[in-house]
Tab-separated table of C-alpha atoms (C1' of nucleotides) in Angstrom:
chain	number	residue	atom	x	y	z
A	257	MET	CA	76.564	162.553	56.803
A	258	LYS	CA	80.233	163.028	57.549
A	259	ALA	CA	82.163	162.346	60.764
A	260	ARG	CA	84.139	165.037	62.533
A	261	PRO	CA	87.869	164.276	62.104
A	262	LEU	CA	88.722	164.239	65.788
A	263	HIS	CA	91.504	161.687	65.373
A	264	GLY	CA	93.105	159.131	63.076
A	265	TRP	CA	92.520	155.383	63.175
A	266	ASP	CA	96.006	154.021	62.637
A	267	LEU	CA	96.679	153.458	66.324
A	268	ALA	CA	98.320	150.785	68.426
A	269	PRO	CA	96.100	149.217	71.106
A	270	GLN	CA	97.686	151.288	73.881
A	271	GLU	CA	97.174	154.505	71.942
A	272	ALA	CA	93.602	153.493	71.214
A	273	MET	CA	92.914	153.010	74.928
A	274	ALA	CA	94.447	156.397	75.743
A	275	LEU	CA	92.273	158.017	73.086
A	276	GLN	CA	89.144	156.471	74.593
A	277	ALA	CA	90.098	157.763	78.028
A	278	ARG	CA	90.528	161.246	76.525
A	279	LEU	CA	87.320	161.306	74.464
A	280	ARG	CA	85.026	159.875	77.097
A	281	ALA	CA	84.768	163.293	78.767
A	282	ARG	CA	82.997	164.613	75.669
A	283	VAL	CA	80.167	162.079	75.818
A	284	GLU	CA	76.839	163.701	76.739
A	285	ARG	CA	74.631	161.559	78.961
A	286	ALA	CA	71.633	163.915	79.027
A	287	ASP	CA	68.958	164.190	76.345
A	288	ARG	CA	69.734	166.438	73.425
A	289	VAL	CA	67.468	164.832	70.903
A	290	GLY	CA	65.304	166.664	68.387
A	291	ALA	CA	62.291	165.315	66.526
A	292	VAL	CA	63.009	161.694	65.682
A	293	ARG	CA	61.788	160.900	62.198
A	294	ARG	CA	64.628	158.666	61.061
A	295	VAL	CA	66.384	156.024	63.137
A	296	ALA	CA	69.545	154.339	61.879
A	297	GLY	CA	70.539	150.771	62.673
A	298	VAL	CA	74.166	149.739	62.214
A	299	ASP	CA	75.805	146.353	61.996
A	300	VAL	CA	79.033	144.919	60.668
A	301	GLY	CA	79.922	141.580	59.180
A	302	PHE	CA	83.057	139.993	57.743
A	303	GLU	CA	84.042	138.214	54.557
A	304	ALA	CA	87.066	136.342	53.293
A	305	ASP	CA	88.233	134.966	56.652
A	306	GLY	CA	87.853	138.366	58.270
A	307	ARG	CA	90.067	140.221	55.810
A	308	VAL	CA	87.118	142.258	54.533
A	309	THR	CA	84.760	144.258	56.738
A	310	ARG	CA	81.235	144.808	55.522
A	311	ALA	CA	79.360	147.629	57.270
A	312	ALA	CA	75.682	148.401	56.784
A	313	VAL	CA	73.439	151.252	57.873
A	314	ALA	CA	69.681	150.866	57.606
A	315	VAL	CA	67.559	153.989	58.086
A	316	LEU	CA	63.965	153.433	59.192
A	317	ASP	CA	61.249	156.019	59.638
A	318	HIS	CA	59.565	156.522	62.986
A	319	PRO	CA	57.081	155.364	64.110
A	320	GLY	CA	56.385	153.331	61.002
A	321	LEU	CA	59.738	151.484	61.072
A	322	ALA	CA	59.763	151.160	57.297
A	323	LEU	CA	63.129	151.084	55.516
A	324	VAL	CA	63.711	154.469	53.875
A	325	GLU	CA	67.414	154.381	53.024
A	326	GLN	CA	70.360	152.032	53.207
A	327	ALA	CA	74.115	152.002	52.665
A	328	VAL	CA	76.606	149.159	52.559
A	329	VAL	CA	80.390	149.366	52.206
A	330	ARG	CA	83.205	146.815	51.967
A	331	VAL	CA	86.643	147.808	53.204
A	332	PRO	CA	89.810	145.937	54.172
A	333	THR	CA	89.873	144.927	57.849
A	334	ARG	CA	92.679	146.788	59.604
A	335	PHE	CA	92.341	146.038	63.299
A	336	PRO	CA	91.809	142.775	65.238
A	337	TYR	CA	88.951	142.095	67.600
A	338	VAL	CA	90.051	143.160	71.071
A	339	PRO	CA	87.409	143.358	73.831
A	340	GLY	CA	87.077	147.056	74.688
A	341	LEU	CA	88.536	148.242	71.367
A	342	LEU	CA	85.720	147.290	69.007
A	343	SER	CA	85.590	150.853	67.635
A	344	PHE	CA	88.970	150.549	66.019
A	345	ARG	CA	87.856	147.445	64.155
A	346	GLU	CA	84.349	148.485	63.096
A	347	ALA	CA	83.974	152.266	63.235
A	348	PRO	CA	86.000	153.223	60.137
A	349	ALA	CA	83.804	150.968	58.004
A	350	ALA	CA	80.596	152.095	59.720
A	351	LEU	CA	81.495	155.768	59.217
A	352	ALA	CA	82.170	155.117	55.536
A	353	ALA	CA	78.644	153.735	55.282
A	354	PHE	CA	77.199	156.791	57.056
A	355	ALA	CA	79.073	159.034	54.619
A	356	ARG	CA	77.031	157.504	51.813
A	357	LEU	CA	73.635	158.443	53.269
A	358	ARG	CA	71.683	161.188	51.532
A	359	THR	CA	69.869	162.205	54.733
A	360	ALA	CA	71.262	162.222	58.259
A	361	PRO	CA	69.321	160.127	60.803
A	362	ASP	CA	68.009	161.684	64.036
A	363	LEU	CA	69.045	158.751	66.224
A	364	ILE	CA	71.464	155.823	65.917
A	365	LEU	CA	71.084	152.358	67.463
A	366	TYR	CA	74.419	150.561	67.354
A	367	ASP	CA	74.893	146.809	67.759
A	368	GLY	CA	77.348	147.084	70.690
A	369	HIS	CA	77.771	148.959	73.968
A	370	GLY	CA	77.871	152.683	74.681
A	371	VAL	CA	79.094	153.802	78.103
A	372	ALA	CA	78.727	150.243	79.455
A	373	HIS	CA	82.402	149.871	78.665
A	374	PRO	CA	85.673	149.582	80.642
A	375	ARG	CA	86.514	153.227	79.878
A	376	ARG	CA	82.888	154.333	79.375
A	377	PHE	CA	83.487	154.817	75.679
A	378	GLY	CA	82.098	151.911	73.689
A	379	ILE	CA	81.521	152.048	69.946
A	380	ALA	CA	77.994	153.459	70.225
A	381	SER	CA	79.410	156.460	72.111
A	382	HIS	CA	82.328	156.778	69.718
A	383	ILE	CA	80.108	156.798	66.626
A	384	GLY	CA	77.613	159.204	68.200
A	385	LEU	CA	80.369	161.620	69.192
A	386	LEU	CA	82.090	161.629	65.799
A	387	LEU	CA	78.803	162.058	63.929
A	388	ASP	CA	77.454	164.493	66.539
A	389	CYS	CA	74.236	162.479	66.618
A	390	PRO	CA	72.205	160.979	69.486
A	391	SER	CA	73.140	157.301	69.819
A	392	ILE	CA	72.252	154.226	71.881
A	393	GLY	CA	74.247	151.056	72.522
A	394	VAL	CA	72.146	147.902	72.134
A	395	ALA	CA	74.261	144.802	72.770
A	396	LYS	CA	73.261	141.156	72.840
A	397	THR	CA	75.733	140.127	75.543
A	398	ARG	CA	77.527	141.702	78.495
A	399	LEU	CA	80.949	143.310	78.320
A	400	VAL	CA	81.256	144.741	81.847
A	401	GLY	CA	79.032	145.278	84.875
A	402	VAL	CA	76.795	143.198	87.102
A	403	HIS	CA	73.031	142.897	87.227
A	404	ARG	CA	70.013	140.853	88.245
A	405	ALA	CA	67.743	139.223	85.697
A	406	PRO	CA	64.821	141.452	84.657
A	407	ALA	CA	61.261	140.106	85.007
A	408	ASN	CA	60.059	137.968	82.128
A	409	ARG	CA	57.819	140.570	80.507
A	410	ARG	CA	58.438	142.986	77.661
A	411	GLY	CA	59.650	146.309	79.035
A	412	ALA	CA	61.012	144.925	82.321
A	413	TRP	CA	64.561	146.048	83.067
A	414	THR	CA	67.224	146.052	85.778
A	415	PRO	CA	70.168	148.409	86.202
A	416	LEU	CA	73.622	147.399	84.992
A	417	ARG	CA	76.130	148.472	87.641
A	418	ALA	CA	79.818	149.041	87.226
A	419	ALA	CA	80.953	146.888	90.150
A	420	PRO	CA	79.606	144.067	92.342
A	421	ILE	CA	76.765	145.058	94.618
A	422	ASP	CA	77.581	144.949	98.311
A	423	GLY	CA	76.594	141.846	100.255
A	424	ASP	CA	73.540	143.576	101.659
A	425	GLY	CA	72.631	145.123	98.329
A	426	THR	CA	73.080	148.726	99.437
A	427	GLY	CA	76.065	149.542	97.251
A	428	ALA	CA	75.890	152.926	95.521
A	429	ASP	CA	77.743	151.879	92.384
A	430	GLU	CA	77.536	153.764	89.129
A	431	THR	CA	74.747	152.677	86.811
A	432	ILE	CA	76.262	152.264	83.359
A	433	GLY	CA	73.273	150.831	81.535
A	434	ALA	CA	70.226	148.607	81.762
A	435	VAL	CA	69.307	145.023	80.996
A	436	LEU	CA	66.071	145.185	79.036
A	437	ARG	CA	63.583	142.430	78.229
A	438	THR	CA	62.269	143.338	74.800
A	439	ARG	CA	60.074	140.267	74.604
A	440	ALA	CA	58.881	137.633	77.105
A	441	GLY	CA	60.750	134.361	76.926
A	442	VAL	CA	63.951	135.605	75.303
A	443	LYS	CA	67.339	136.752	76.581
A	444	PRO	CA	67.346	140.433	77.540
A	445	LEU	CA	69.415	143.075	75.738
A	446	TYR	CA	72.071	145.372	77.207
A	447	VAL	CA	71.083	148.984	76.621
A	448	SER	CA	73.381	151.899	77.395
A	449	ILE	CA	73.809	155.568	76.655
A	450	GLY	CA	75.744	156.208	73.501
A	451	HIS	CA	75.729	159.991	73.185
A	452	ARG	CA	73.210	162.824	73.757
A	453	VAL	CA	70.555	160.437	75.136
A	454	SER	CA	69.586	159.685	78.748
A	455	LEU	CA	69.296	156.064	79.861
A	456	GLU	CA	65.536	156.480	80.258
A	457	SER	CA	65.227	157.676	76.673
A	458	ALA	CA	67.555	154.940	75.479
A	459	LEU	CA	65.210	152.344	76.963
A	460	ARG	CA	62.156	154.048	75.490
A	461	TRP	CA	63.622	154.294	72.004
A	462	THR	CA	64.913	150.755	72.065
A	463	LEU	CA	61.437	149.485	72.904
A	464	ALA	CA	59.862	151.757	70.304
A	465	CYS	CA	62.075	150.183	67.642
A	466	THR	CA	61.515	146.621	68.882
A	467	THR	CA	58.131	145.262	67.881
A	468	ARG	CA	57.929	141.503	67.528
A	469	TYR	CA	61.447	140.140	67.859
A	470	ARG	CA	64.240	140.191	70.407
A	471	LEU	CA	66.250	142.798	68.502
A	472	PRO	CA	65.167	146.232	67.259
A	473	GLU	CA	63.976	146.384	63.650
A	474	THR	CA	66.794	148.818	62.944
A	475	THR	CA	69.387	146.280	64.037
A	476	ARG	CA	67.649	143.453	62.191
A	477	GLN	CA	67.604	145.386	58.930
A	478	ALA	CA	71.250	146.392	59.298
A	479	HIS	CA	72.245	142.827	60.109
A	480	ARG	CA	70.402	141.613	57.038
A	481	LEU	CA	72.318	144.062	54.862
A	482	ALA	CA	75.677	143.398	56.507
A	483	SER	CA	75.331	139.673	55.989
A	484	GLY	CA	74.332	140.227	52.358
A	485	ARG	CA	70.709	139.104	51.928
B	82	DG	C1'	98.776	133.199	88.220
B	83	DC	C1'	93.632	132.436	86.737
B	84	DG	C1'	89.360	133.864	84.601
B	85	DA	C1'	86.533	137.355	81.785
B	86	DC	C1'	86.149	139.337	77.521
B	87	DA	C1'	80.707	143.966	72.835
B	88	DG	C1'	81.479	141.911	67.722
C	225	DA	C1'	82.006	137.704	64.570
C	226	DT	C1'	81.981	133.035	61.570
C	227	DC	C1'	81.371	127.783	60.868
C	228	DT	C1'	77.465	124.186	60.996
C	229	DT	C1'	73.923	119.933	62.454
C	230	DG	C1'	70.073	119.148	64.875
C	231	DT	C1'	65.941	120.738	67.294
C	232	DC	C1'	62.208	123.633	68.934
C	233	DG	C1'	58.646	127.153	68.310
C	234	DC	C1'	55.347	129.904	65.731
DNA sequence: GCGACAG
DNA sequence: ATCTTGTCGC
């Protein structure tokens, strides 16, 4: 599956931020998802002191969650890690991995945020938009937003809001994601809309892909491939 | 000026 | 993210 060439990647940080502000208007936050038979997990790792980026895509069937296809690529790292600009470090490598797939997935779970981002355009949204595929951001830690802790049961979640809640708790701030407990006794995950998926669906799909561990099986498989095992 | 800060 | 020892849980 090939990405739409909406822009180049050789950008300075300021240009990258301007691009995000421009593209965020094209993110779809409502469901436009067809039959989901294949779910892709994506993760990226680094080698040689960070000079080489290793991106992996693991495609699992649904609802079986068995690995049906995989792709791994190694490319030179060309952008530093800057909070809020993760796309420009990881996306080129991830898209190269997607280009190697024989069959396009129906849904993508990315290890990072979607619209729960300073400019509402995290890497999960960026990847989903360029591939024109429904996508969900599933991050292990917070980038922006405030929230309460969800109850300690699988499936419990609390909204992730864009700004501090008023002293009396009646603030009407924008909800940019959810904090989801995928398993009792472990740290919750940060789930947000990537592209073409509602937050409710994002939560449902994330749970559907998460069976016995903290992270979705899609993410676990991709991480395994990206770290070379 | 001082923290916060996906991976 | 990556590096790494010790420790806890299943």
